[in-house]
Structures are given as structure tokens and as C-alpha cells.
Amino acid sequence: MLYKLIIFLMICLLGQSLVIIEKSQHKSNLENKSAKRSFFLSAQPWYDENSNTINAHGGGIICVDGQYYWYGEHKLPDCSEKEGADGGVHCYCSTDLYNWKDCGLVLSVDYKNPNSDIAKGCILERPKVVFNEKTKQYIMYFKLYLPRMGYEIGYVGVAVSSTPSGPFKYSHKFLGAGSDKGSGDFCMFKDEDGSVYHMTVRKPDKAFCIG
């Protein structure tokens, strides 16, 4: 009985020591923004390899030849959603999903043409990218609300690039889910035969649709 008690206490002490070491390593990595990461931390800023906070909200990730590409909404600094915080789509790449290299803004809102679908003031969210084997192009889909039009009609915006790291060029928009009000949040699924499915919430009745 005494032997088992000693073993139990040794295990408890070892576990406590490992927790202290782990917390120390986490603290060290938090203080050093450029340190290589080998773990995820919740509720903490996530920095890229340049020690800048990752700016890729509502993102999607694809893998190309062992390299991961993370596409997300680029939020403009010191700008609220009501003031038009969407600046386009930002991309980061990684080989391990922990440490991310900044690939830059791969699709920018159009600051020059106020009549553009993606002019400043549009709402551009939740980008997803798939590869089209027939055209050899990377196709980006994103939720799009036109400038000054509010949330009543939700389009799916489309942009294309010859490389996963961009830049992407805006192509067109369409209404999804067979509704004249369009669709809302969505995901894209690419099957083994190359078929791509748009899975989304239909507006205005919020029915789940696949197209």
C-alpha cells in the first residue's frame, strides 16, 4: 500500500512539474511574438512570422502541395463595421498550421471605381477557395453585400487567380440558393469527381440549401 502511495505521489509531482514547464514555455512564446509555435493558444493574439497580428477573419484553408493557404477577411484598422471595415481578402501560408507567413492582400476592395460591386463600403465576408482542374485557376467565392445596399440581398462574389497566393481578380457575382434575395453564410465542398457544391442558408427564410 505504501509503495502504491509513493508511486501515486511521484506521478502527481511529475504532472505538476510538466504543467509548470508548459506554462513557462507558453509565457515565453507569448512574450516573443516571432517565436516558432508548436501549439495553439485560445483567447490570445495570433502573430504571423513578421510579428504582426494575423488579419484573416471568417477564413477558409486549402492545402496545395503540402502548403496551407488561409484566406480571410482583411479588417481595416480603427474602422467599425458600420464605417465599412472590410478591406478585401488577406492570405497567409504555412507548412504546419502553427506558423504563418504573410502573403498580403490578395483581393482588395476597389477604391477607384465607386460603381464596382466591391467598391469601398461593400460587405465582403467568409472567402473560400477551390481549384478548377479544367481552367487551372483558383476560384475564390465570398459572401457579398453591395455598397450602400445593406443586408437585404446577399450575393456570392467570384474572383480568380492562377496561383493560390494570388493576386485574385474580381470576376462576377451571382444569387445563390435559387432565391431573388440570395444567400447568407456558406461553405464550399469539392467532391472527388471535381464537382463543387455551394452549401448555404437561403434568404429570407433561412432554409439550408445545396447547389
PDB file of C-alpha atoms in Angstrom:
ATOM      1  CA  MET A   1       0.000   0.000   0.000  1.00  0.00           C
ATOM      2  CA  LEU A   2       2.834   2.384   0.924  1.00  0.00           C
ATOM      3  CA  TYR A   3       4.590   1.559  -2.365  1.00  0.00           C
ATOM      4  CA  LYS A   4       1.473   2.450  -4.383  1.00  0.00           C
ATOM      5  CA  LEU A   5       1.055   5.689  -2.437  1.00  0.00           C
ATOM      6  CA  ILE A   6       4.663   6.704  -3.171  1.00  0.00           C
ATOM      7  CA  ILE A   7       4.197   5.949  -6.906  1.00  0.00           C
ATOM      8  CA  PHE A   8       0.959   7.983  -6.941  1.00  0.00           C
ATOM      9  CA  LEU A   9       2.640  10.972  -5.285  1.00  0.00           C
ATOM     10  CA  MET A  10       5.576  10.796  -7.716  1.00  0.00           C
ATOM     11  CA  ILE A  11       3.179  10.826 -10.681  1.00  0.00           C
ATOM     12  CA  CYS A  12       1.321  13.823  -9.235  1.00  0.00           C
ATOM     13  CA  LEU A  13       4.565  15.726  -8.718  1.00  0.00           C
ATOM     14  CA  LEU A  14       5.763  14.888 -12.236  1.00  0.00           C
ATOM     15  CA  GLY A  15       2.459  16.048 -13.703  1.00  0.00           C
ATOM     16  CA  GLN A  16       2.632  19.313 -11.776  1.00  0.00           C
ATOM     17  CA  SER A  17       6.194  19.875 -12.995  1.00  0.00           C
ATOM     18  CA  LEU A  18       5.146  19.333 -16.609  1.00  0.00           C
ATOM     19  CA  VAL A  19       2.285  21.828 -16.202  1.00  0.00           C
ATOM     20  CA  ILE A  20       4.695  24.441 -14.790  1.00  0.00           C
ATOM     21  CA  ILE A  21       7.173  23.844 -17.672  1.00  0.00           C
ATOM     22  CA  GLU A  22       4.361  24.054 -20.256  1.00  0.00           C
ATOM     23  CA  LYS A  23       3.026  27.324 -18.782  1.00  0.00           C
ATOM     24  CA  SER A  24       6.562  28.729 -18.781  1.00  0.00           C
ATOM     25  CA  GLN A  25       7.003  27.814 -22.457  1.00  0.00           C
ATOM     26  CA  HIS A  26       3.635  29.362 -23.334  1.00  0.00           C
ATOM     27  CA  LYS A  27       4.516  32.575 -21.486  1.00  0.00           C
ATOM     28  CA  SER A  28       7.873  32.728 -23.265  1.00  0.00           C
ATOM     29  CA  ASN A  29       6.202  32.324 -26.665  1.00  0.00           C
ATOM     30  CA  LEU A  30       3.606  34.986 -25.852  1.00  0.00           C
ATOM     31  CA  GLU A  31       6.308  37.462 -24.902  1.00  0.00           C
ATOM     32  CA  ASN A  32       8.285  36.673 -28.065  1.00  0.00           C
ATOM     33  CA  LYS A  33       5.856  37.316 -30.916  1.00  0.00           C
ATOM     34  CA  SER A  34       8.260  35.978 -33.560  1.00  0.00           C
ATOM     35  CA  ALA A  35       8.992  32.699 -31.741  1.00  0.00           C
ATOM     36  CA  LYS A  36       8.207  29.477 -33.586  1.00  0.00           C
ATOM     37  CA  ARG A  37       4.991  27.938 -32.291  1.00  0.00           C
ATOM     38  CA  SER A  38       4.247  24.274 -31.766  1.00  0.00           C
ATOM     39  CA  PHE A  39       0.832  24.675 -30.120  1.00  0.00           C
ATOM     40  CA  PHE A  40      -2.387  26.685 -30.296  1.00  0.00           C
ATOM     41  CA  LEU A  41      -3.484  29.164 -27.641  1.00  0.00           C
ATOM     42  CA  SER A  42      -7.120  30.173 -27.298  1.00  0.00           C
ATOM     43  CA  ALA A  43      -8.176  33.734 -26.443  1.00  0.00           C
ATOM     44  CA  GLN A  44      -4.710  35.065 -27.310  1.00  0.00           C
ATOM     45  CA  PRO A  45      -3.484  37.168 -30.274  1.00  0.00           C
ATOM     46  CA  TRP A  46      -2.038  35.048 -33.084  1.00  0.00           C
ATOM     47  CA  TYR A  47       1.002  36.565 -34.789  1.00  0.00           C
ATOM     48  CA  ASP A  48       2.481  35.901 -38.229  1.00  0.00           C
ATOM     49  CA  GLU A  49       6.198  35.465 -38.938  1.00  0.00           C
ATOM     50  CA  ASN A  50       6.597  39.264 -39.061  1.00  0.00           C
ATOM     51  CA  SER A  51       5.221  39.554 -35.501  1.00  0.00           C
ATOM     52  CA  ASN A  52       2.028  41.207 -36.773  1.00  0.00           C
ATOM     53  CA  THR A  53      -1.419  40.099 -35.645  1.00  0.00           C
ATOM     54  CA  ILE A  54      -2.993  37.796 -38.235  1.00  0.00           C
ATOM     55  CA  ASN A  55      -5.772  39.654 -40.066  1.00  0.00           C
ATOM     56  CA  ALA A  56      -7.880  36.949 -41.728  1.00  0.00           C
ATOM     57  CA  HIS A  57     -11.349  36.793 -40.182  1.00  0.00           C
ATOM     58  CA  GLY A  58     -14.056  34.281 -41.145  1.00  0.00           C
ATOM     59  CA  GLY A  59     -11.434  32.341 -43.061  1.00  0.00           C
ATOM     60  CA  GLY A  60     -11.071  29.170 -45.084  1.00  0.00           C
ATOM     61  CA  ILE A  61      -7.978  26.996 -45.596  1.00  0.00           C
ATOM     62  CA  ILE A  62      -6.833  24.861 -48.540  1.00  0.00           C
ATOM     63  CA  CYS A  63      -3.727  22.690 -48.954  1.00  0.00           C
ATOM     64  CA  VAL A  64      -1.623  22.804 -52.132  1.00  0.00           C
ATOM     65  CA  ASP A  65       1.473  20.581 -52.428  1.00  0.00           C
ATOM     66  CA  GLY A  66       1.960  20.441 -48.667  1.00  0.00           C
ATOM     67  CA  GLN A  67       1.453  24.183 -48.192  1.00  0.00           C
ATOM     68  CA  TYR A  68      -1.603  25.524 -46.386  1.00  0.00           C
ATOM     69  CA  TYR A  69      -3.245  28.767 -47.514  1.00  0.00           C
ATOM     70  CA  TRP A  70      -5.510  30.673 -45.139  1.00  0.00           C
ATOM     71  CA  TYR A  71      -7.865  33.233 -46.733  1.00  0.00           C
ATOM     72  CA  GLY A  72      -9.834  35.586 -44.525  1.00  0.00           C
ATOM     73  CA  GLU A  73     -11.476  38.975 -44.303  1.00  0.00           C
ATOM     74  CA  HIS A  74      -8.996  41.843 -44.052  1.00  0.00           C
ATOM     75  CA  LYS A  75     -10.382  44.284 -41.488  1.00  0.00           C
ATOM     76  CA  LEU A  76      -9.315  47.919 -41.767  1.00  0.00           C
ATOM     77  CA  PRO A  77      -7.751  49.309 -38.564  1.00  0.00           C
ATOM     78  CA  ASP A  78      -9.706  51.789 -36.435  1.00  0.00           C
ATOM     79  CA  CYS A  79     -12.825  51.220 -38.539  1.00  0.00           C
ATOM     80  CA  SER A  80     -16.154  49.828 -37.314  1.00  0.00           C
ATOM     81  CA  GLU A  81     -18.448  47.575 -39.340  1.00  0.00           C
ATOM     82  CA  LYS A  82     -20.871  50.491 -39.803  1.00  0.00           C
ATOM     83  CA  GLU A  83     -17.992  52.548 -41.212  1.00  0.00           C
ATOM     84  CA  GLY A  84     -17.106  49.830 -43.741  1.00  0.00           C
ATOM     85  CA  ALA A  85     -14.366  47.788 -42.101  1.00  0.00           C
ATOM     86  CA  ASP A  86     -13.933  45.297 -44.952  1.00  0.00           C
ATOM     87  CA  GLY A  87     -10.758  45.913 -46.942  1.00  0.00           C
ATOM     88  CA  GLY A  88     -10.703  42.731 -49.001  1.00  0.00           C
ATOM     89  CA  VAL A  89      -9.178  39.272 -48.566  1.00  0.00           C
ATOM     90  CA  HIS A  90      -5.864  38.613 -46.802  1.00  0.00           C
ATOM     91  CA  CYS A  91      -3.854  35.425 -47.332  1.00  0.00           C
ATOM     92  CA  TYR A  92      -1.308  33.608 -45.148  1.00  0.00           C
ATOM     93  CA  CYS A  93       0.605  30.395 -45.845  1.00  0.00           C
ATOM     94  CA  SER A  94       2.068  27.717 -43.579  1.00  0.00           C
ATOM     95  CA  THR A  95       3.536  24.212 -43.632  1.00  0.00           C
ATOM     96  CA  ASP A  96       2.436  23.274 -40.110  1.00  0.00           C
ATOM     97  CA  LEU A  97      -0.736  25.315 -39.356  1.00  0.00           C
ATOM     98  CA  TYR A  98       1.029  26.922 -36.377  1.00  0.00           C
ATOM     99  CA  ASN A  99       3.391  29.420 -38.016  1.00  0.00           C
ATOM    100  CA  TRP A 100       2.057  31.644 -40.787  1.00  0.00           C
ATOM    101  CA  LYS A 101       3.780  33.757 -43.436  1.00  0.00           C
ATOM    102  CA  ASP A 102       2.002  36.905 -44.641  1.00  0.00           C
ATOM    103  CA  CYS A 103       1.168  36.642 -48.362  1.00  0.00           C
ATOM    104  CA  GLY A 104      -0.522  40.037 -48.346  1.00  0.00           C
ATOM    105  CA  LEU A 105      -3.849  41.382 -49.506  1.00  0.00           C
ATOM    106  CA  VAL A 106      -4.773  39.081 -52.405  1.00  0.00           C
ATOM    107  CA  LEU A 107      -8.104  40.767 -53.232  1.00  0.00           C
ATOM    108  CA  SER A 108      -8.650  44.422 -52.367  1.00  0.00           C
ATOM    109  CA  VAL A 109     -11.873  46.377 -52.362  1.00  0.00           C
ATOM    110  CA  ASP A 110     -11.997  48.803 -55.286  1.00  0.00           C
ATOM    111  CA  TYR A 111     -11.074  52.295 -54.094  1.00  0.00           C
ATOM    112  CA  LYS A 112     -11.042  53.790 -57.605  1.00  0.00           C
ATOM    113  CA  ASN A 113     -14.422  52.819 -59.043  1.00  0.00           C
ATOM    114  CA  PRO A 114     -17.396  53.745 -56.809  1.00  0.00           C
ATOM    115  CA  ASN A 115     -19.698  51.738 -59.125  1.00  0.00           C
ATOM    116  CA  SER A 116     -17.796  48.485 -58.652  1.00  0.00           C
ATOM    117  CA  ASP A 117     -19.532  45.594 -56.900  1.00  0.00           C
ATOM    118  CA  ILE A 118     -16.611  45.517 -54.470  1.00  0.00           C
ATOM    119  CA  ALA A 119     -16.207  49.280 -54.051  1.00  0.00           C
ATOM    120  CA  LYS A 120     -15.254  50.656 -50.634  1.00  0.00           C
ATOM    121  CA  GLY A 121     -18.227  50.179 -48.357  1.00  0.00           C
ATOM    122  CA  CYS A 122     -19.200  46.736 -49.630  1.00  0.00           C
ATOM    123  CA  ILE A 123     -19.505  43.855 -47.175  1.00  0.00           C
ATOM    124  CA  LEU A 124     -17.118  41.096 -48.248  1.00  0.00           C
ATOM    125  CA  GLU A 125     -17.061  38.066 -45.955  1.00  0.00           C
ATOM    126  CA  ARG A 126     -16.124  34.394 -45.499  1.00  0.00           C
ATOM    127  CA  PRO A 127     -13.877  33.722 -48.534  1.00  0.00           C
ATOM    128  CA  LYS A 128     -13.457  30.142 -49.746  1.00  0.00           C
ATOM    129  CA  VAL A 129     -11.056  28.985 -52.485  1.00  0.00           C
ATOM    130  CA  VAL A 130     -11.193  25.881 -54.693  1.00  0.00           C
ATOM    131  CA  PHE A 131      -9.043  24.774 -57.638  1.00  0.00           C
ATOM    132  CA  ASN A 132     -10.656  24.263 -61.041  1.00  0.00           C
ATOM    133  CA  GLU A 133      -8.791  21.487 -62.875  1.00  0.00           C
ATOM    134  CA  LYS A 134     -10.328  22.389 -66.243  1.00  0.00           C
ATOM    135  CA  THR A 135      -9.279  26.043 -66.248  1.00  0.00           C
ATOM    136  CA  LYS A 136      -6.222  25.582 -63.968  1.00  0.00           C
ATOM    137  CA  GLN A 137      -7.489  28.549 -61.969  1.00  0.00           C
ATOM    138  CA  TYR A 138      -8.050  29.077 -58.263  1.00  0.00           C
ATOM    139  CA  ILE A 139     -11.605  30.287 -57.744  1.00  0.00           C
ATOM    140  CA  MET A 140     -12.478  32.402 -54.725  1.00  0.00           C
ATOM    141  CA  TYR A 141     -16.083  32.596 -53.539  1.00  0.00           C
ATOM    142  CA  PHE A 142     -17.205  35.065 -50.897  1.00  0.00           C
ATOM    143  CA  LYS A 143     -20.357  36.468 -49.355  1.00  0.00           C
ATOM    144  CA  LEU A 144     -21.011  39.876 -50.906  1.00  0.00           C
ATOM    145  CA  TYR A 145     -23.372  42.699 -49.996  1.00  0.00           C
ATOM    146  CA  LEU A 146     -23.168  45.624 -52.385  1.00  0.00           C
ATOM    147  CA  PRO A 147     -22.126  49.097 -51.179  1.00  0.00           C
ATOM    148  CA  ARG A 148     -24.901  51.177 -49.626  1.00  0.00           C
ATOM    149  CA  MET A 149     -27.412  48.317 -50.084  1.00  0.00           C
ATOM    150  CA  GLY A 150     -27.437  46.783 -46.602  1.00  0.00           C
ATOM    151  CA  TYR A 151     -28.059  43.112 -45.871  1.00  0.00           C
ATOM    152  CA  GLU A 152     -31.304  42.543 -47.784  1.00  0.00           C
ATOM    153  CA  ILE A 153     -29.765  40.827 -50.824  1.00  0.00           C
ATOM    154  CA  GLY A 154     -26.791  38.510 -50.345  1.00  0.00           C
ATOM    155  CA  TYR A 155     -24.710  37.721 -53.414  1.00  0.00           C
ATOM    156  CA  VAL A 156     -21.881  35.244 -53.898  1.00  0.00           C
ATOM    157  CA  GLY A 157     -18.862  37.073 -55.297  1.00  0.00           C
ATOM    158  CA  VAL A 158     -16.317  35.316 -57.519  1.00  0.00           C
ATOM    159  CA  ALA A 159     -12.637  36.128 -58.081  1.00  0.00           C
ATOM    160  CA  VAL A 160      -9.924  34.144 -59.909  1.00  0.00           C
ATOM    161  CA  SER A 161      -6.157  33.663 -59.775  1.00  0.00           C
ATOM    162  CA  SER A 162      -3.589  31.435 -61.467  1.00  0.00           C
ATOM    163  CA  THR A 163      -1.810  30.799 -58.153  1.00  0.00           C
ATOM    164  CA  PRO A 164      -3.073  30.064 -54.633  1.00  0.00           C
ATOM    165  CA  SER A 165      -1.163  33.059 -53.254  1.00  0.00           C
ATOM    166  CA  GLY A 166      -2.907  35.455 -55.647  1.00  0.00           C
ATOM    167  CA  PRO A 167      -3.469  38.152 -56.554  1.00  0.00           C
ATOM    168  CA  PHE A 168      -7.131  37.410 -57.281  1.00  0.00           C
ATOM    169  CA  LYS A 169      -9.131  39.412 -59.822  1.00  0.00           C
ATOM    170  CA  TYR A 170     -12.819  40.054 -59.237  1.00  0.00           C
ATOM    171  CA  SER A 171     -14.927  38.363 -61.923  1.00  0.00           C
ATOM    172  CA  HIS A 172     -18.662  38.497 -61.180  1.00  0.00           C
ATOM    173  CA  LYS A 173     -21.431  37.823 -58.662  1.00  0.00           C
ATOM    174  CA  PHE A 174     -24.483  35.567 -58.580  1.00  0.00           C
ATOM    175  CA  LEU A 175     -27.529  34.875 -56.421  1.00  0.00           C
ATOM    176  CA  GLY A 176     -27.351  31.517 -54.677  1.00  0.00           C
ATOM    177  CA  ALA A 177     -29.953  29.122 -53.256  1.00  0.00           C
ATOM    178  CA  GLY A 178     -32.483  29.868 -56.012  1.00  0.00           C
ATOM    179  CA  SER A 179     -33.739  32.974 -54.227  1.00  0.00           C
ATOM    180  CA  ASP A 180     -34.067  36.535 -55.520  1.00  0.00           C
ATOM    181  CA  LYS A 181     -32.796  37.586 -52.085  1.00  0.00           C
ATOM    182  CA  GLY A 182     -29.741  35.379 -52.435  1.00  0.00           C
ATOM    183  CA  SER A 183     -27.977  33.529 -49.662  1.00  0.00           C
ATOM    184  CA  GLY A 184     -26.057  34.088 -46.438  1.00  0.00           C
ATOM    185  CA  ASP A 185     -23.302  32.154 -44.660  1.00  0.00           C
ATOM    186  CA  PHE A 186     -21.972  29.247 -46.692  1.00  0.00           C
ATOM    187  CA  CYS A 187     -19.268  26.663 -47.277  1.00  0.00           C
ATOM    188  CA  MET A 188     -17.913  25.085 -50.471  1.00  0.00           C
ATOM    189  CA  PHE A 189     -17.416  21.327 -50.832  1.00  0.00           C
ATOM    190  CA  LYS A 190     -15.361  19.840 -53.672  1.00  0.00           C
ATOM    191  CA  ASP A 191     -16.070  16.176 -54.376  1.00  0.00           C
ATOM    192  CA  GLU A 192     -13.580  13.623 -55.717  1.00  0.00           C
ATOM    193  CA  ASP A 193     -15.030  13.944 -59.245  1.00  0.00           C
ATOM    194  CA  GLY A 194     -14.307  17.696 -59.260  1.00  0.00           C
ATOM    195  CA  SER A 195     -17.897  18.790 -58.644  1.00  0.00           C
ATOM    196  CA  VAL A 196     -18.209  21.785 -56.315  1.00  0.00           C
ATOM    197  CA  TYR A 197     -21.225  22.268 -54.041  1.00  0.00           C
ATOM    198  CA  HIS A 198     -22.441  25.537 -52.530  1.00  0.00           C
ATOM    199  CA  MET A 199     -23.929  24.821 -49.105  1.00  0.00           C
ATOM    200  CA  THR A 200     -25.695  27.843 -47.736  1.00  0.00           C
ATOM    201  CA  VAL A 201     -28.525  29.493 -45.817  1.00  0.00           C
ATOM    202  CA  ARG A 202     -31.230  30.812 -48.137  1.00  0.00           C
ATOM    203  CA  LYS A 203     -32.554  34.326 -47.636  1.00  0.00           C
ATOM    204  CA  PRO A 204     -35.039  35.311 -46.309  1.00  0.00           C
ATOM    205  CA  ASP A 205     -36.446  32.034 -44.881  1.00  0.00           C
ATOM    206  CA  LYS A 206     -33.079  30.689 -43.594  1.00  0.00           C
ATOM    207  CA  ALA A 207     -33.581  27.261 -45.201  1.00  0.00           C
ATOM    208  CA  PHE A 208     -30.412  25.200 -45.711  1.00  0.00           C
ATOM    209  CA  CYS A 209     -29.730  24.668 -49.419  1.00  0.00           C
ATOM    210  CA  ILE A 210     -27.153  22.852 -51.548  1.00  0.00           C
ATOM    211  CA  GLY A 211     -26.493  23.896 -55.134  1.00  0.00           C
TER     212      GLY A 211
END
